[in-house]
mmCIF file of C-alpha atoms in Angstrom:
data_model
loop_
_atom_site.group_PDB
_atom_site.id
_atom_site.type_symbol
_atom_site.label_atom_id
_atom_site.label_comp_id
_atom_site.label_asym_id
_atom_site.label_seq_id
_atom_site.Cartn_x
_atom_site.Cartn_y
_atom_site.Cartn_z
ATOM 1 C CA UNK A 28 33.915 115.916 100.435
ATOM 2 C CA UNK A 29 34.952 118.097 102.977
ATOM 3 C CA UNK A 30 32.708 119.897 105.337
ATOM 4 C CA UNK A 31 34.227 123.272 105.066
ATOM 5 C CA UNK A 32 36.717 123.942 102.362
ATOM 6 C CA UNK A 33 38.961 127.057 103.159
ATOM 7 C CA UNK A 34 40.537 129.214 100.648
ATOM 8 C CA UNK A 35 42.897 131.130 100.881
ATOM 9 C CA UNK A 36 44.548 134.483 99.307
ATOM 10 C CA UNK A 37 47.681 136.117 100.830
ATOM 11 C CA UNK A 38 50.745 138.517 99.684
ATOM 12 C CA UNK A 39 52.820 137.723 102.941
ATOM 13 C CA UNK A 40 51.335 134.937 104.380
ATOM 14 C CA UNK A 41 49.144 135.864 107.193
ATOM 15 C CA UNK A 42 45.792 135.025 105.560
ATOM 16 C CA UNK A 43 47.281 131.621 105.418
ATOM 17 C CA UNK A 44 48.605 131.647 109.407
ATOM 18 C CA UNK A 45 44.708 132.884 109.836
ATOM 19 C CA UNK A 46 42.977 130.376 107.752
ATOM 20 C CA UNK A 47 45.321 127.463 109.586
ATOM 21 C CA UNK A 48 44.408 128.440 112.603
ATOM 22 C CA UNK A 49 41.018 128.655 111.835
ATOM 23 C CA UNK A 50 41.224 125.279 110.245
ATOM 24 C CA UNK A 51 42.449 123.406 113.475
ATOM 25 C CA UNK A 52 39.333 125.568 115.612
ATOM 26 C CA UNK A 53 37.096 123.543 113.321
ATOM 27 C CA UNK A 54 38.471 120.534 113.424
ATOM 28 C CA UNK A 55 38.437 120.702 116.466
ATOM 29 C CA UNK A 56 34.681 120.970 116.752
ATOM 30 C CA UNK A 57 34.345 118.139 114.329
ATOM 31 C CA UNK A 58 34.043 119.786 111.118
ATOM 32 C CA UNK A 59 35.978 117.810 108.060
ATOM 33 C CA UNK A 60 37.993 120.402 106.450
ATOM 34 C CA UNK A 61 40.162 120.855 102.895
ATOM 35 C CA UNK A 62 42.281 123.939 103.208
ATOM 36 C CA UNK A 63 43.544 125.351 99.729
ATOM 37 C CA UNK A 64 45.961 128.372 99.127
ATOM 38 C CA UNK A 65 45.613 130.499 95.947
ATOM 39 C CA UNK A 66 43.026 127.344 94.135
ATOM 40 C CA UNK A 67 42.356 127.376 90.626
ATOM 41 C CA UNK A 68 38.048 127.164 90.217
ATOM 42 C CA UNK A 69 38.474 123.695 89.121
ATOM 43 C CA UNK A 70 40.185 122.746 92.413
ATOM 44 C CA UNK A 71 37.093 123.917 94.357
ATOM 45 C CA UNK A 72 33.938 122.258 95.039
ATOM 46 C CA UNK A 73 30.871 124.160 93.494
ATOM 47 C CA UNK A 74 28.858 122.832 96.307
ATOM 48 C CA UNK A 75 28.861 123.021 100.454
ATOM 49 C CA UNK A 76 30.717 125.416 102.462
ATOM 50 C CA UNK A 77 33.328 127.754 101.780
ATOM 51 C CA UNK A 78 35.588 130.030 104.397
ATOM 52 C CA UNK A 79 37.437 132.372 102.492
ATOM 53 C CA UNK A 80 40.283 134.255 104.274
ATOM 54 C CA UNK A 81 41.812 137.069 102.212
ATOM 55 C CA UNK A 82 44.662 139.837 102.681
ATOM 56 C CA UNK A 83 44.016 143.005 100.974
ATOM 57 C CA UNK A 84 47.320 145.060 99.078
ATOM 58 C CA UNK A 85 47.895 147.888 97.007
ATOM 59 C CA UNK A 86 44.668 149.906 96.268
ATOM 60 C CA UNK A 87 41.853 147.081 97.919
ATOM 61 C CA UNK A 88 43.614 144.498 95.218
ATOM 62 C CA UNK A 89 42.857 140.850 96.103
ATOM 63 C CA UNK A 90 46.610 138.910 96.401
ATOM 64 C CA UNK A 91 48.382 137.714 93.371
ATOM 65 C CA UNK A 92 47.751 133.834 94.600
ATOM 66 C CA UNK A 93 43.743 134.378 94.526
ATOM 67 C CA UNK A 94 43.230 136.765 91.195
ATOM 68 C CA UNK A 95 42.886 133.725 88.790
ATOM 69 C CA UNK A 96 40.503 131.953 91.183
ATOM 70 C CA UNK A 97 38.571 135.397 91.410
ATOM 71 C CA UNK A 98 38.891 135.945 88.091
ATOM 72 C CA UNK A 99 37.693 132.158 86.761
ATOM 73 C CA UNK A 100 34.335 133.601 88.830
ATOM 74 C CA UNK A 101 33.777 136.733 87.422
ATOM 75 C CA UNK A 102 34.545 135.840 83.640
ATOM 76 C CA UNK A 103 32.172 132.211 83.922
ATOM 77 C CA UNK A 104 29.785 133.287 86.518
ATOM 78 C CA UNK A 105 29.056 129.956 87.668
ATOM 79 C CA UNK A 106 25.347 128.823 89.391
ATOM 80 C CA UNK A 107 26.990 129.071 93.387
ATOM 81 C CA UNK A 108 23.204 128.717 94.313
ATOM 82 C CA UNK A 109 24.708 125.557 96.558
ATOM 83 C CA UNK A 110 27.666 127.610 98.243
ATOM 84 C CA UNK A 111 27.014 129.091 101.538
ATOM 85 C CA UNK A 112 30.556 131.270 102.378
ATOM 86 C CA UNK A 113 32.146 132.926 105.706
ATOM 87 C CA UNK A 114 34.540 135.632 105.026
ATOM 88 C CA UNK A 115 37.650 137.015 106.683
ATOM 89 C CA UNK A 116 39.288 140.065 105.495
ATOM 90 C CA UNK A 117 42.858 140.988 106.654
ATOM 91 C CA UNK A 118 43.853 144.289 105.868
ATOM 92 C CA UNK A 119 45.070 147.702 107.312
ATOM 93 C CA UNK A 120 42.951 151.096 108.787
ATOM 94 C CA UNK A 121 45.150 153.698 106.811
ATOM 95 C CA UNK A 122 44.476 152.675 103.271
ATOM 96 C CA UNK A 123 41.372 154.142 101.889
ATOM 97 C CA UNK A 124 39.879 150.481 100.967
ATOM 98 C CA UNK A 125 40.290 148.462 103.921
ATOM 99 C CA UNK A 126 40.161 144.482 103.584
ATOM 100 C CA UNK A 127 38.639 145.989 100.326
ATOM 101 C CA UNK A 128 39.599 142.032 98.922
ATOM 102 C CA UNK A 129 37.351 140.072 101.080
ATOM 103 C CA UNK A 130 35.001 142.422 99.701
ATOM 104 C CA UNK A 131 35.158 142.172 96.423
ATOM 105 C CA UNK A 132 35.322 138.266 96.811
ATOM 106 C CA UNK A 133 32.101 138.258 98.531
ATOM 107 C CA UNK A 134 29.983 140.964 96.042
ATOM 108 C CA UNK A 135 31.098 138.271 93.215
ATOM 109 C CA UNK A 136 30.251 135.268 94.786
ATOM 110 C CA UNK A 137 26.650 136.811 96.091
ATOM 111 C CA UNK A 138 26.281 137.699 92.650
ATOM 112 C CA UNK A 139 26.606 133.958 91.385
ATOM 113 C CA UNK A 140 23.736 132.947 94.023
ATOM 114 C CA UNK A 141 26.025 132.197 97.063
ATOM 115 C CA UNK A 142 25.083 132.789 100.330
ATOM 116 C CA UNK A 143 26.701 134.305 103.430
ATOM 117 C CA UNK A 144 26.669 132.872 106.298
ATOM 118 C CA UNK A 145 27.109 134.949 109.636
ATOM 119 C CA UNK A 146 28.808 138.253 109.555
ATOM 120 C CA UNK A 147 32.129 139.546 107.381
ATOM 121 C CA UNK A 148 35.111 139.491 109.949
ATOM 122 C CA UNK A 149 37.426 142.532 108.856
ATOM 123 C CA UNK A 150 40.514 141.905 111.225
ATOM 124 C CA UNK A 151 42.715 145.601 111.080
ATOM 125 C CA UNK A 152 46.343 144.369 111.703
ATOM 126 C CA UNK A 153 47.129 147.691 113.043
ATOM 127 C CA UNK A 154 44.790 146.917 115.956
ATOM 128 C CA UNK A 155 45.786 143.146 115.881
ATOM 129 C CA UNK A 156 49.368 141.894 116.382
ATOM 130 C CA UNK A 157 48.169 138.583 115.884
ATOM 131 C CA UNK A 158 45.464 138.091 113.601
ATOM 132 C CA UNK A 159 44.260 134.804 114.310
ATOM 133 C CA UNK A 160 43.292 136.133 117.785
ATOM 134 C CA UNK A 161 40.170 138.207 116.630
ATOM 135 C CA UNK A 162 39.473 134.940 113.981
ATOM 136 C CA UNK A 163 39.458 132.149 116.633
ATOM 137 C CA UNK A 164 36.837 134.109 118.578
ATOM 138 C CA UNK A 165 34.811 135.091 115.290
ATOM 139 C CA UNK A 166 34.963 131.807 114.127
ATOM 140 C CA UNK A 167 33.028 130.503 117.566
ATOM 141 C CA UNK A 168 29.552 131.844 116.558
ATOM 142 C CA UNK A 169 30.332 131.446 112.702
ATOM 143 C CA UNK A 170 30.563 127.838 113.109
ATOM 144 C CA UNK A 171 27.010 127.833 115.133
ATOM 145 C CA UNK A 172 25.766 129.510 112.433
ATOM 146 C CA UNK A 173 26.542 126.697 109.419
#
């Protein structure tokens, strides 16, 4: 099993330029990882650690590729008592539920018994051009943290 399994949820694609980017950082520093875009529940470990990089559209809506993974969660509210999650939010300033995805993801999965490790990074991509800047430094203390 992986040490770090990242999932990912995106509507143009830059959740999954984040979470690759993020994925070489911690290989990098050793970590084993398993990097899966838009997973079914099945497909994911109920066990170990999770990084979870989401894009937020519409009205705070999680992306089309990560509902049925979010929604697998919420309908069979499975014991994540061994998950320990980071979270990275992608989203934009103007609309009235910023990164309100990453959120929502993280509210569920606290409610099954997971726990968060570290701090939620909400990256604005109004502020960042490139949003795996602000990630690679976040994801230098996250990593200390696991």
């Amino acid at each position: 099993m992986a040490d770090i399994t990242l999932i990912t949820g995106s509507t143009l694609g830059s959740a999954e330029y984040v979470a690759e980017h993020l994925e070489e950082k911690l290989q990098e520093a050793g970590f084993s990882t398993q990097l899966l875009h838009g997973p079914e529940l099945d497909d994911v470990p109920l066990e170990g650690v999770w990084l979870i990089v989401s894009s937020t559209h519409g009205a705070g809506e999680l992306p089309d590729n990560l509902q049925p993974f979010y929604d697998a969660i919420n309908e069979t509210q499975p014991d994540l008592s061994s998950v320990r999650f980071g979270a990275v939010g992608i989203g934009n300033h103007e609309y009235d539920l910023f990164c309100g995805a990453i959120r929502n993801i993280e509210a569920l999965l606290i409610v099954c018994g997971a726990q968060r490790i570290g701090d939620r990074l909400e990256i604005d991509v109004l502020e960042h051009e490139i949003p795996e800047d602000p990630a690679g430094e976040w994801v230098v203390g996250w990593k200390s943290e696991i």
